[in-house]
Amino acid sequence: MQTNSFGSESLEKNSETSPKILAEQYRQTLNKYNYEYYVLDAPSVPDAEYDRIFKLLQELEVQFPDLVTPDSPTLRVGGAPLAVFSQVRHTVPMLSLNNAFDDADVHAFVRRLEEGLPGQLPKIDYAVDLKFDGLAISLIYKFGLLVQAATRGDGNVGEDVTENIRTIRTIPLRLRGENPPELLEVRGEVVMFKEDFNKLNARQREAGLKEFANPRNAAAGSLRQLDAKITSRRNLRFFAYGLGELKIDDKYQRPATLTDLFHWYSQLGISVCKERALVSSIDELLAFYRQTEQTRDQLAYEIDGVVYKVNSFALQQQLGFVSRAPRFALAHKFPAQEQLTTVLNIEVNVGRTGAITPIARLAPVKVGGVIVTNATLHNEDEIRRKDIWIGDAVIVRRAGDVIPEVVATIPDQRPVTARRFVMPTRCPDCGSEIVKSGDEAIARCSASWIKCSAQRKGGLWHFASRKAMFIDGLGEQLLDRLIDQNIITTAADLYKLGFTSLATLDRMADKSAKNVIAAIEASKKTTLARFIYALGIRHVGETTAKDLARYFGDIYPMMEATEEQLLEVNEVGPVVAKSIITFFSDPLNREVVKQLIAAGVHWPKSEMMASKQIFSGKTFVLTGTLPTLSRETATALIEAAGGKVQSSVSKKTSMVLAGEEAGSKLVKAQELGVRIISEAELMQMLDHFTN
DNA sequence: CAGCCTCGAGTTCT
DNA sequence: CTCGAGGCTG
């Protein structure tokens, strides 16, 4: 369970296993070490051990060249880190903790405690707190003065980072209180708050410098700055969680428990983590874990689990250590949200607008409990900015816990076989030229959807999607086949589909064919806004489609609209207006619209009438002097459209109508994020529905 | 005219 | 969710 037991010894004993399996085991072990080294910044084995396994794998691959996989660590070339800080030997070693990944591990931990502490049960108090995702640091205070700060290093020898640590404002340079101990070694974690991390990366980006992969790397990088002035700008923080050496006059009492220690730290002016608890059962330990997992996103900093420790120092001592980790403590980790993996290839996807999006094909890894194999790279600039090569070792994260993202590459682990991604010049679907207009980030297939079946598929998928026509059961698979076999080309063709043409498709059961036909039939009854959205006009999304529907009331006036007229519509500027005009100037698009309506696609004609009460349910507040209207007239106009006028601004206010010399109500509206409109805008809104 | 805000488009996996 | 881009506000 703990990292060390997953060792090399077991690997070598398996001499009877096939070379293939052995090679795989070596690779996995090396990847794990890499992960610990680069992602966790907490290697579980010395470098020499890594080198030894590396050599074993290399020899095996020389013997059996077929066994070389594209993600083999032997294809990487490594670089040795430079020693620039002076070294510090820890008097009391800074050990790592045993890890638990599931409830069973926690039960085993408690069972080991029972065996180690006969007679103590049933009551052992546990001090539980968070496992910060930062850097472990040791601070030494002599007679209350900070004299030395050091990183953990390998646990025995770390680096002297005193100058940089001094710049951290949450670390006292002199302890508070009258009688400081002769020697106090505070153990804790340096972290960077998520907010500061984001700001830092924004600055790095602006300055054209490399961004940091995560707050922990940023904290580590900041602490390793040779120039302490840079460190001071990085806004690092410190939380104490433990005790190293302590020499204290006999007349003072030594803290007997962690609870005492933290209390004492607070008095000395040393910050400790507030998310703590004192519990005494497995159920409470697990409850703390689950509750923390729920709320971790709300914390200002990142954590990768929680820590359980026996509260009493006396009992801790009695329990002692197993190999290199204390028996009295356990780190219960959350499922990893970041992993190290390999970019096997970078391919491109063609979207419905012809947008060419590069996608990284990854060696499968489990991230946050899910196997990830793909991650979007957005566009060429992004690849260049992050300097991602095919073959690179990369850190992958699930952004917002959902969508996989390549956070960063590890250039000094770049294999010799790695190569840069080159944007193709031809569309992988239709072979047309790929173009990129100067200032745009996205490259596009130059062909229209008539020629490019990828765009056609995307367009039809959009047409049938939930927010558009909502044709349930018309999935991607089915659409692909219908288009590939030239059964349909345009959206209008969908409504000409017969049961027989569907049922003749392979693997298409009669029943599902019937369902699809029924769903298509049902989709005929829709709304104008959905219909406009379904057309897939560039720059016309859900919201703009609604605005257009409200303004025009029907599709025909919109098809004939001039640019001037379109600009009247909310959310429509020159770019959107031109896009709409271009769309309807294509005879084929007009034909499709005509056919769709002929096929029976319809929407309530009363939609416009219903929207006559455009302000029903909305509340307004007037403030300041309006240019032309009196307050009475404005109120009357709003009420005629179904709205209500109130005297004071609240969160529930829909809009604030502001004129000259608007006062506190305007300020309040801004604070609450309530929409503020001018008289002209109000008139515009009212015009739209009377037209 | 610049910065802010909102919208659009593409995307992952179960 | 994230990024880019268009529109709107100050």
XYZ file of C-alpha atoms (C1' of nucleotides) in Angstrom:
715
model
C 0.000 0.000 0.000
C 2.656 2.456 0.881
C 4.765 3.352 -2.043
C 7.903 1.536 -0.997
C 6.385 -1.932 -0.907
C 5.618 -1.743 -4.601
C 9.224 -2.318 -5.162
C 11.819 -3.682 -7.425
C 12.483 -6.820 -5.395
C 9.198 -8.343 -6.381
C 9.971 -7.520 -9.976
C 13.214 -9.383 -10.084
C 11.915 -12.530 -8.447
C 9.507 -12.995 -11.314
C 12.170 -14.315 -13.623
C 9.821 -16.965 -14.956
C 7.359 -14.350 -16.206
C 7.543 -13.456 -19.879
C 9.828 -10.611 -20.984
C 6.772 -8.792 -22.234
C 5.101 -8.759 -18.832
C 8.386 -7.878 -17.179
C 8.924 -4.940 -19.510
C 5.434 -3.734 -18.790
C 6.077 -3.954 -15.063
C 9.293 -1.971 -15.391
C 7.554 0.659 -17.431
C 4.759 0.987 -14.931
C 7.206 1.295 -12.085
C 9.231 3.942 -13.889
C 6.105 5.875 -14.815
C 5.040 5.784 -11.218
C 8.413 7.141 -10.107
C 8.192 9.828 -12.764
C 4.772 10.764 -11.540
C 5.967 10.999 -7.972
C 8.956 13.037 -9.010
C 7.339 15.449 -11.446
C 3.732 15.665 -10.364
C 3.879 15.036 -6.655
C 7.390 16.402 -6.218
C 7.732 13.596 -3.672
C 9.901 10.757 -4.947
C 9.439 7.519 -3.028
C 12.813 6.102 -4.077
C 16.273 7.547 -4.530
C 17.370 8.484 -8.030
C 19.717 5.506 -8.079
C 16.796 3.141 -7.782
C 15.112 4.804 -10.739
C 18.309 4.453 -12.746
C 18.618 0.784 -11.834
C 15.117 -0.115 -13.074
C 15.692 2.084 -16.089
C 18.772 0.092 -16.985
C 16.957 -3.221 -16.526
C 14.256 -2.085 -18.923
C 16.806 -0.789 -21.379
C 18.639 -4.113 -21.422
C 15.394 -5.958 -21.911
C 14.456 -3.730 -24.810
C 17.824 -4.209 -26.470
C 17.292 -7.945 -26.215
C 13.708 -7.808 -27.470
C 13.308 -4.685 -29.611
C 9.671 -5.565 -30.290
C 8.912 -4.714 -26.710
C 9.666 -1.036 -27.143
C 6.414 0.906 -26.832
C 5.958 4.494 -27.940
C 5.545 5.623 -24.354
C 8.516 3.733 -22.982
C 10.475 5.811 -20.494
C 13.698 4.667 -22.143
C 12.885 6.929 -25.056
C 13.239 9.906 -22.797
C 16.402 11.810 -22.136
C 16.744 13.167 -18.649
C 18.658 16.037 -17.119
C 20.176 16.271 -13.649
C 18.913 19.073 -11.400
C 21.407 21.739 -10.430
C 22.384 22.148 -6.817
C 22.360 25.870 -6.126
C 21.130 26.114 -2.564
C 23.283 24.946 0.266
C 22.264 21.744 1.912
C 20.782 21.289 5.345
C 20.689 18.100 7.342
C 17.473 17.559 9.309
C 18.168 16.567 12.900
C 14.793 14.875 13.048
C 14.125 13.381 9.595
C 11.151 14.742 7.656
C 9.322 11.574 6.825
C 6.601 10.982 4.336
C 3.263 9.570 5.396
C 1.685 6.268 4.559
C -1.128 6.716 2.107
C -4.663 5.384 2.121
C -6.706 5.318 -1.058
C -9.871 3.652 0.194
C -11.830 2.849 3.335
C -10.173 -0.553 3.704
C -6.791 1.148 4.061
C -8.167 3.296 6.855
C -9.546 0.257 8.649
C -6.151 -1.421 8.330
C -4.489 1.689 9.765
C -6.733 1.669 12.817
C -6.214 -2.073 13.267
C -2.451 -1.545 13.287
C -2.916 1.090 15.966
C -4.869 -1.368 18.106
C -2.036 -3.850 17.838
C 0.537 -1.193 18.630
C -1.353 0.157 21.618
C -2.761 -2.745 23.594
C -5.057 -1.583 26.360
C -5.543 1.923 24.944
C -8.713 1.106 23.120
C -11.522 1.785 22.708
C -10.570 5.445 22.891
C -7.822 6.986 20.799
C -8.121 10.621 19.854
C -7.198 11.566 16.326
C -6.250 15.045 15.233
C -7.439 15.307 11.647
C -6.613 18.053 9.180
C -5.994 18.720 5.510
C -3.208 17.411 3.361
C -1.975 20.525 1.627
C -0.770 20.299 -1.927
C 2.349 22.352 -1.409
C 5.913 21.970 -0.184
C 6.923 20.633 3.185
C 9.162 23.081 5.005
C 11.037 23.086 8.297
C 11.438 26.376 10.195
C 13.947 26.681 12.986
C 13.466 29.331 15.674
C 16.215 29.947 18.223
C 15.108 31.951 21.222
C 12.161 33.112 19.159
C 14.088 34.202 16.081
C 13.743 32.543 12.705
C 17.238 31.348 11.892
C 16.787 28.713 9.248
C 14.244 27.380 6.778
C 14.757 24.262 4.720
C 12.904 22.129 2.208
C 12.183 18.488 2.878
C 14.537 17.223 0.203
C 14.911 13.476 0.546
C 13.815 13.634 4.167
C 17.313 13.728 5.635
C 18.936 16.487 3.648
C 17.079 19.449 2.246
C 17.877 22.845 0.760
C 18.408 26.035 2.694
C 15.729 28.460 1.550
C 15.871 30.831 4.508
C 16.130 34.028 2.457
C 13.115 33.142 0.354
C 11.075 31.960 3.315
C 11.670 35.275 5.053
C 9.639 36.965 2.330
C 6.507 35.026 3.255
C 4.422 37.417 5.272
C 2.463 34.745 7.128
C 5.665 33.426 8.686
C 6.741 35.382 11.784
C 10.410 36.341 11.838
C 10.131 36.604 15.590
C 7.742 34.576 17.682
C 5.210 36.343 19.862
C 5.305 35.982 23.626
C 7.671 36.575 26.516
C 9.662 33.408 26.932
C 10.470 31.808 23.605
C 11.864 28.285 23.604
C 15.584 27.821 23.145
C 14.923 25.810 19.977
C 11.699 25.207 18.119
C 11.436 23.481 14.780
C 8.081 24.085 13.145
C 7.040 21.725 10.386
C 4.495 22.855 7.869
C 3.577 23.437 4.283
C 4.155 26.344 1.940
C 1.259 26.772 -0.471
C 0.073 29.214 -3.078
C -3.578 30.206 -3.015
C -5.508 29.378 -6.164
C -6.324 33.046 -6.682
C -2.661 34.050 -6.501
C -1.775 31.185 -8.800
C -4.211 32.383 -11.446
C -2.908 35.930 -11.192
C 0.659 34.724 -11.443
C -0.070 32.691 -14.550
C -1.871 35.612 -16.131
C 1.234 37.726 -15.544
C 3.498 35.004 -16.875
C 1.360 34.712 -19.981
C 1.410 38.437 -20.604
C 5.145 38.526 -20.192
C 5.470 35.641 -22.635
C 6.904 33.434 -19.919
C 6.077 29.830 -19.238
C 2.988 29.230 -17.140
C 3.003 26.944 -14.119
C 1.103 23.686 -14.285
C -0.505 23.975 -10.855
C -0.262 25.934 -7.614
C 2.121 23.419 -6.096
C 4.594 23.692 -8.958
C 4.235 27.459 -8.803
C 4.967 27.439 -5.074
C 7.965 25.176 -5.603
C 9.246 27.325 -8.444
C 8.789 30.486 -6.421
C 10.635 29.118 -3.440
C 13.551 27.997 -5.585
C 14.095 31.479 -6.980
C 17.663 32.573 -6.464
C 16.403 36.125 -6.240
C 14.312 36.450 -3.093
C 12.685 39.578 -4.475
C 10.828 37.436 -6.971
C 9.678 35.117 -4.228
C 8.311 38.025 -2.255
C 6.051 38.997 -5.132
C 4.542 35.525 -5.321
C 2.419 35.810 -2.201
C 3.155 32.411 -0.698
C 1.494 31.238 2.512
C 2.444 28.855 5.255
C 0.481 26.497 7.478
C 2.085 24.631 10.352
C 1.087 21.031 10.947
C 3.779 19.431 13.038
C 6.767 19.619 15.324
C 10.417 18.796 14.729
C 12.977 19.468 17.441
C 12.002 21.242 20.622
C 14.319 22.465 23.402
C 12.452 24.240 26.109
C 13.192 25.265 29.675
C 12.016 22.707 32.228
C 9.816 25.191 33.983
C 7.530 25.354 30.921
C 5.282 22.539 29.945
C 5.873 20.816 26.626
C 2.737 20.372 24.519
C 1.333 16.919 25.180
C -0.919 16.649 22.142
C -1.252 18.048 18.649
C -4.229 20.041 19.863
C -1.981 21.663 22.484
C 0.710 22.250 19.893
C -1.607 24.062 17.494
C -2.972 26.159 20.291
C 0.550 27.094 21.283
C 1.504 27.842 17.653
C -1.417 30.237 17.394
C -0.211 32.044 20.473
C 3.277 32.282 18.992
C 1.842 33.837 15.844
C 2.316 30.830 13.608
C -0.612 30.144 11.301
C -2.242 26.760 11.458
C -4.961 25.289 9.283
C -8.436 26.064 10.582
C -10.110 23.056 8.953
C -9.300 20.705 11.794
C -11.151 18.297 14.023
C -10.548 16.005 16.951
C -12.345 12.689 16.559
C -12.173 9.213 18.026
C -13.694 6.640 15.699
C -13.269 5.252 12.205
C -16.686 6.520 11.249
C -15.717 10.038 12.233
C -12.441 9.794 10.305
C -14.292 8.729 7.186
C -16.974 11.356 7.710
C -14.286 14.034 7.839
C -12.781 12.673 4.634
C -16.098 12.714 2.784
C -17.107 16.106 4.034
C -13.754 17.565 3.049
C -14.020 16.001 -0.396
C -17.333 17.817 -0.838
C -16.030 21.194 0.203
C -12.463 21.116 -1.112
C -13.303 23.283 -4.111
C -14.367 26.086 -1.814
C -10.981 26.239 -0.126
C -8.619 28.997 -1.141
C -5.843 26.460 -1.711
C -5.499 22.989 -3.162
C -5.368 19.855 -1.063
C -4.898 16.279 -2.140
C -6.448 14.531 0.825
C -6.793 14.593 4.573
C -4.402 13.508 7.322
C -5.209 11.460 10.400
C -2.768 11.595 13.316
C -2.852 10.177 16.822
C -3.298 13.265 18.949
C -1.141 12.315 21.924
C 2.634 12.685 21.507
C 3.174 9.984 24.131
C 1.135 7.499 22.146
C 2.857 8.589 18.941
C 6.174 7.740 20.499
C 4.893 4.390 21.689
C 3.751 3.532 18.165
C 6.981 4.482 16.480
C 7.790 3.952 12.812
C 7.395 1.361 10.104
C 10.240 1.532 7.627
C 10.347 5.220 6.699
C 6.908 6.400 7.769
C 5.304 6.979 11.145
C 2.807 4.387 12.272
C 0.690 7.010 14.031
C -0.281 8.977 10.926
C -2.076 8.330 7.687
C -2.708 10.449 4.612
C -6.078 9.593 3.118
C -5.822 10.764 -0.475
C -8.506 11.884 -2.865
C -8.533 10.224 -6.260
C -5.732 11.876 -8.237
C -6.927 14.761 -10.366
C -3.609 15.069 -12.096
C -1.615 12.344 -13.756
C 1.450 11.901 -15.881
C 0.903 10.359 -19.290
C 2.209 10.366 -22.849
C 0.966 12.112 -25.948
C 0.733 9.254 -28.448
C -0.410 11.458 -31.279
C -2.061 14.748 -32.126
C -4.954 14.518 -34.562
C -7.399 17.091 -35.826
C -11.166 17.244 -35.735
C -13.421 19.170 -38.122
C -16.316 20.969 -36.454
C -19.625 22.011 -37.983
C -18.282 25.435 -38.879
C -15.196 23.861 -40.403
C -13.073 24.706 -37.375
C -10.008 22.486 -37.213
C -9.336 21.464 -33.617
C -6.212 19.547 -32.623
C -6.823 16.726 -30.164
C -4.188 14.893 -28.147
C -4.485 11.118 -28.143
C -3.115 10.047 -24.797
C -1.860 6.830 -23.330
C -4.860 5.918 -21.141
C -4.608 7.122 -17.543
C -7.024 7.214 -14.683
C -7.662 10.807 -13.641
C -10.172 11.572 -10.925
C -11.588 8.071 -11.238
C -12.080 8.151 -15.004
C -9.915 6.773 -17.807
C -8.815 9.595 -20.047
C -7.625 9.001 -23.590
C -8.329 12.297 -25.370
C -7.895 15.940 -24.568
C -8.578 18.954 -26.712
C -5.685 21.265 -27.430
C -7.987 24.020 -28.730
C -5.749 25.447 -31.453
C -2.247 25.749 -32.808
C -1.302 28.703 -30.609
C -2.209 26.750 -27.523
C 0.059 23.879 -28.574
C 2.895 26.279 -29.198
C 2.353 28.157 -25.962
C 2.369 24.978 -23.927
C 5.139 23.548 -26.112
C 3.506 20.154 -26.466
C 5.193 17.656 -28.750
C 3.996 14.278 -29.960
C 5.662 11.765 -27.664
C 5.954 14.169 -24.725
C 5.324 13.247 -21.147
C 2.514 15.551 -20.053
C 0.510 16.323 -16.949
C -3.188 15.785 -17.495
C -5.948 17.187 -15.305
C -9.693 17.084 -15.345
C -10.588 20.746 -15.447
C -13.491 21.534 -13.182
C -13.556 17.812 -12.504
C -14.949 17.042 -15.920
C -13.125 17.857 -19.093
C -9.573 16.557 -19.486
C -6.938 19.141 -20.143
C -3.238 18.935 -20.875
C -1.803 21.174 -18.201
C 1.846 21.151 -19.081
C 4.565 19.218 -20.746
C 7.783 18.045 -19.125
C 10.419 19.100 -21.615
C 13.395 17.554 -19.881
C 11.700 14.184 -20.189
C 11.171 14.643 -23.917
C 12.024 11.452 -25.824
C 14.490 11.645 -28.673
C 11.754 10.421 -31.001
C 9.397 13.285 -30.101
C 8.248 15.529 -32.914
C 6.387 18.782 -33.234
C 2.764 18.945 -34.306
C 2.308 20.357 -37.767
C -1.072 21.773 -38.701
C -2.256 19.927 -41.819
C -2.784 22.062 -44.898
C -5.694 19.976 -46.154
C -8.961 19.065 -44.456
C -8.769 15.417 -43.318
C -12.370 14.972 -44.372
C -12.721 16.571 -47.786
C -9.163 17.464 -48.748
C -9.937 21.143 -49.204
C -7.427 23.727 -48.183
C -7.236 24.743 -44.539
C -7.061 28.474 -44.053
C -6.476 30.743 -41.114
C -7.285 34.390 -41.308
C -4.520 36.427 -39.800
C -5.922 37.542 -36.496
C -8.058 34.490 -35.760
C -6.789 31.719 -33.555
C -8.759 29.001 -35.270
C -7.961 27.423 -38.637
C -10.867 26.353 -40.799
C -11.651 24.065 -43.698
C -12.264 26.383 -46.641
C -14.978 24.252 -48.231
C -18.665 24.675 -47.556
C -20.753 21.988 -45.911
C -21.913 20.819 -49.324
C -18.476 19.477 -50.065
C -17.220 18.638 -46.562
C -19.090 15.759 -44.978
C -17.559 16.449 -41.568
C -19.206 19.864 -41.562
C -22.429 18.320 -42.807
C -22.407 15.828 -39.962
C -21.703 18.536 -37.436
C -24.404 20.754 -38.863
C -27.040 18.040 -38.827
C -26.037 16.958 -35.357
C -26.519 20.546 -34.242
C -29.888 20.685 -36.041
C -31.124 17.608 -34.223
C -29.609 18.526 -30.876
C -31.509 19.035 -27.658
C -31.576 22.823 -27.741
C -32.465 22.954 -31.437
C -35.059 20.647 -33.014
C -34.558 17.984 -30.343
C -34.854 14.858 -32.450
C -34.410 12.241 -29.767
C -32.661 9.064 -30.859
C -30.912 10.555 -33.854
C -27.462 9.960 -32.471
C -24.043 10.534 -33.926
C -23.634 6.934 -35.058
C -26.866 6.926 -37.028
C -26.215 10.342 -38.513
C -22.755 9.253 -39.640
C -24.163 6.274 -41.462
C -26.985 8.205 -43.074
C -24.560 10.753 -44.422
C -21.814 8.326 -45.389
C -24.292 6.300 -47.406
C -25.668 9.457 -48.996
C -29.156 8.775 -47.740
C -29.430 12.353 -46.533
C -27.517 15.549 -47.281
C -29.547 18.413 -45.857
C -31.705 18.864 -42.810
C -34.753 18.834 -45.051
C -33.892 15.300 -46.168
C -34.481 14.118 -42.611
C -38.177 14.814 -43.041
C -38.291 12.804 -46.254
C -36.867 9.727 -44.540
C -39.125 6.728 -44.841
C -39.291 3.772 -42.548
C -37.939 1.477 -45.263
C -34.831 3.502 -45.965
C -33.986 3.472 -42.286
C -34.788 -0.175 -41.702
C -32.494 -1.265 -44.510
C -29.475 0.007 -42.582
C -27.357 -2.623 -40.900
C -27.885 -3.162 -37.227
C -31.056 -1.097 -37.288
C -33.929 -2.793 -35.548
C -37.461 -2.098 -36.730
C -38.382 -0.723 -33.377
C -35.612 1.851 -33.182
C -36.291 2.861 -36.785
C -39.880 3.470 -35.790
C -38.756 5.525 -32.796
C -36.516 7.734 -34.892
C -39.302 8.352 -37.430
C -41.632 9.274 -34.589
C -39.046 11.629 -33.073
C -38.550 13.354 -36.423
C -42.298 13.722 -36.798
C -42.604 15.145 -33.284
C -39.847 17.673 -33.937
C -41.952 19.382 -36.606
C -43.802 21.213 -33.880
C -41.256 23.683 -32.591
C -40.664 27.359 -31.877
C -39.241 30.024 -34.144
C -36.284 30.574 -31.837
C -35.369 26.881 -31.879
C -35.757 26.788 -35.644
C -33.458 29.776 -36.153
C -30.925 28.293 -33.777
C -31.144 24.909 -35.549
C -30.139 26.451 -38.872
C -26.644 26.798 -37.465
C -25.906 30.285 -38.749
C -22.442 31.296 -37.596
C -22.495 33.519 -34.505
C -26.172 32.852 -33.954
C -26.501 30.800 -30.796
C -29.378 30.103 -28.507
C -29.700 33.611 -27.092
C -29.301 35.498 -30.332
C -31.820 33.175 -31.982
C -34.345 34.117 -29.301
C -33.681 37.827 -29.835
C -34.096 37.414 -33.576
C -37.306 35.440 -33.176
C -38.740 38.096 -30.912
C -37.789 40.890 -33.253
C -38.952 39.368 -36.540
C -41.831 37.177 -35.378
C -41.463 34.925 -38.406
C -38.739 33.468 -40.570
C -39.556 35.274 -43.847
C -38.960 38.852 -42.682
C -35.688 37.681 -41.215
C -34.620 36.101 -44.503
C -35.208 39.377 -46.295
C -33.843 41.653 -43.587
C -31.272 44.297 -44.438
C -28.109 44.759 -42.434
C -29.553 47.939 -40.973
C -32.612 46.129 -39.702
C -30.561 43.304 -38.219
C -28.388 45.745 -36.314
C -31.513 46.863 -34.482
C -31.697 43.499 -32.776
C -30.187 43.061 -29.351
C -26.886 41.153 -29.401
C -26.494 41.697 -33.142
C -23.546 43.755 -34.307
C -21.937 44.098 -37.720
C -20.283 40.671 -37.653
C -23.426 38.781 -36.725
C -25.563 40.773 -39.155
C -23.214 39.997 -42.051
C -23.162 36.353 -41.103
C -26.967 36.164 -41.239
C -27.106 37.936 -44.584
C -24.448 35.676 -46.031
C -26.358 32.633 -44.847
C -29.615 33.641 -46.491
C -27.971 34.860 -49.674
C -27.063 31.253 -50.431
C -29.900 29.824 -52.552
C -29.308 26.360 -51.143
C -29.889 27.551 -47.589
C -33.087 29.296 -48.661
C -34.187 26.140 -50.400
C -33.594 24.053 -47.268
C -35.645 26.468 -45.175
C -38.426 26.345 -47.755
C -38.397 22.552 -47.846
C -38.402 22.270 -44.069
C -41.490 24.411 -43.835
C -43.080 22.556 -46.736
C -42.364 19.301 -44.906
C -44.446 20.556 -42.013
C -42.008 22.216 -39.628
C -44.068 24.872 -37.881
C -44.220 27.054 -34.771
C -46.994 28.932 -33.048
C -47.755 32.046 -35.072
C -48.972 33.634 -31.895
C -45.444 33.642 -30.565
C -45.058 37.249 -31.480
C -48.399 38.148 -29.987
C -47.593 36.319 -26.800
C -44.360 38.212 -26.621
C -46.303 41.428 -26.793
C -46.188 41.354 -23.007
C -42.421 41.222 -23.190
C -42.024 42.621 -19.723
C -44.440 40.344 -17.941
C -42.866 39.075 -14.753
C -40.129 41.687 -14.976
C -39.526 44.432 -12.474
C -37.951 47.818 -13.161
C -36.479 50.603 -11.119
C -36.126 54.130 -12.460
C -33.277 56.390 -11.452
C -31.951 59.756 -12.577
C -33.411 62.041 -15.215
C -34.300 60.492 -18.565
C -33.454 62.422 -21.726
C -36.961 62.703 -23.190
C -39.494 60.746 -21.135
C -40.992 61.831 -17.860
C -40.990 59.227 -15.091
C -44.762 58.889 -15.471
C -44.589 58.197 -19.186
C -41.775 55.701 -18.763
C -43.694 53.899 -16.027
C -46.805 53.768 -18.203
C -44.858 52.327 -21.121
C -43.303 49.622 -18.984
C -46.571 48.677 -17.400
C -48.314 48.544 -20.761
C -45.781 45.875 -21.721
C -46.565 43.841 -18.610
C -43.743 45.088 -16.386
C -43.836 46.468 -12.872
C -42.064 49.545 -11.554
C -40.604 49.429 -8.061
C -38.973 52.081 -5.930
C -35.880 50.310 -4.688
C -33.285 47.975 -6.173
C -33.021 44.385 -4.986
C -31.482 41.219 -6.298
C -34.806 40.389 -7.912
C -34.942 43.582 -9.951
C -34.736 42.730 -13.651
C -33.443 46.031 -14.962
C -32.571 49.494 -13.816
C -33.484 52.292 -16.203
C -30.836 54.940 -15.627
C -30.688 58.512 -16.866
C -28.564 61.572 -16.041
C -27.352 62.041 -12.493
C -28.297 58.566 -11.461
C -27.479 58.054 -7.805
C -27.206 55.310 -5.244
C -29.680 53.061 -7.007
C -27.307 52.794 -9.926
C -24.433 51.904 -7.629
C -26.535 49.281 -5.919
C -27.567 47.834 -9.266
C -23.921 47.516 -10.266
C -23.059 45.844 -6.993
C -25.885 43.350 -7.351
C -25.171 42.837 -11.020
C -28.611 44.016 -12.039
C -28.914 44.997 -15.671
C -28.813 48.742 -16.326
C -30.486 50.170 -19.415
C -30.840 53.595 -20.984
C -33.988 55.187 -22.265
C -32.912 54.449 -25.821
C -32.563 50.784 -25.012
C -35.945 50.696 -23.380
C -37.503 52.233 -26.462
C -35.676 49.750 -28.622
C -37.103 46.849 -26.635
C -40.588 48.286 -26.781
C -40.271 48.916 -30.525
C -39.318 45.348 -31.224
C -42.610 43.918 -30.237
C -44.898 46.579 -31.602
C -43.325 46.279 -35.055
C -11.141 53.034 -27.282
C -10.353 49.792 -23.733
C -11.860 46.659 -20.665
C -15.746 43.839 -19.174
C -19.322 40.753 -19.985
C -21.893 37.558 -22.526
C -22.384 34.529 -26.124
C -20.836 30.857 -29.259
C -18.416 26.778 -30.318
C -15.884 22.782 -29.328
C -15.154 19.053 -26.122
C -15.027 14.365 -22.471
C -16.926 10.443 -20.531
C -20.445 7.583 -18.245
C -15.396 23.989 -18.598
C -12.507 26.981 -21.424
C -11.193 29.874 -24.890
C -11.946 33.290 -28.359
C -14.569 36.820 -30.225
C -18.339 40.026 -30.581
C -21.051 43.513 -28.386
C -21.782 46.803 -24.927
C -20.515 50.126 -21.366
C -17.934 53.723 -19.328
